[in-house]
């Protein structure tokens, strides 16, 4: 969708940014080790070790985000497993307050996620947040993870946006590094992506404590624009 608004495009990550990463932690670090141990008749300890080696090998690749890849790799239907526990998917505090503010103030709001298409679909259905977005894109559709330049080039080609004027909020530093390399000026991280873990103490990007902390940042930028 072309950007007819004079407001900057606000691009959000999904998991760990708008949604609580505690769900994904539960699925991948708690439930999958149990299911893998059951399927392969091994100890939970062996299961954890094996999965952690797989995780290290595939982290930050498109495979990492693919339910189909993991289902084939570990012989557990991970999409079915996620959907089985979909009621645990939760919005982070301030999610709707921020998205409503942006919509009411004519900001183009986009969702750019590394979740695969199936994961994106059931999480949108469960949370009902799709109505807030003008553009929603999964890295699976573009064929490249957000960590890498081809993702941003393809997104830009499909949905033109001014990188130097837009905002991108993501809880993964490596993804923010990719966005910075592409030229996105306004980058924000998340202080506590998972409610099950303590907030992080450092990050190379400014961190939002509450999602709604973005509102005064945008309001200040609008004020500065008036007097520029
Ligand atoms: Mg994330």
Short mmCIF file of C-alpha atoms and ligand atoms in Angstrom, two decimals, residues 13-19 21 24 65 112-114 146 169-172 175 190 193, ligand 1:
data_model
loop_
_atom_site.label_atom_id
_atom_site.label_comp_id
_atom_site.label_asym_id
_atom_site.label_seq_id
_atom_site.Cartn_x
_atom_site.Cartn_y
_atom_site.Cartn_z
CA UNK A 13 8.31 -7.06 14.64
CA UNK A 14 5.75 -9.48 16.11
CA UNK A 15 7.18 -12.04 18.58
CA UNK A 16 8.94 -10.41 21.54
CA UNK A 17 7.87 -6.95 20.37
CA UNK A 18 4.07 -6.79 20.12
CA UNK A 19 3.56 -10.31 21.50
CA UNK A 21 8.02 -14.03 23.82
CA UNK A 24 7.71 -18.99 22.10
CA UNK A 65 11.61 -19.68 11.63
CA UNK A 112 7.37 -7.41 9.40
CA UNK A 113 7.91 -10.78 11.02
CA UNK A 114 10.27 -13.71 10.74
CA UNK A 146 14.97 -9.94 8.36
CA UNK A 169 10.90 -1.75 16.48
CA UNK A 170 12.30 -5.25 17.03
CA UNK A 171 13.57 -7.20 20.05
CA UNK A 172 16.40 -8.94 18.15
CA UNK A 175 17.66 -7.90 13.03
CA UNK A 190 12.44 -3.95 23.62
CA UNK A 193 10.62 -9.29 25.22
MG1 LIG B 1 11.10 -10.72 17.70
#
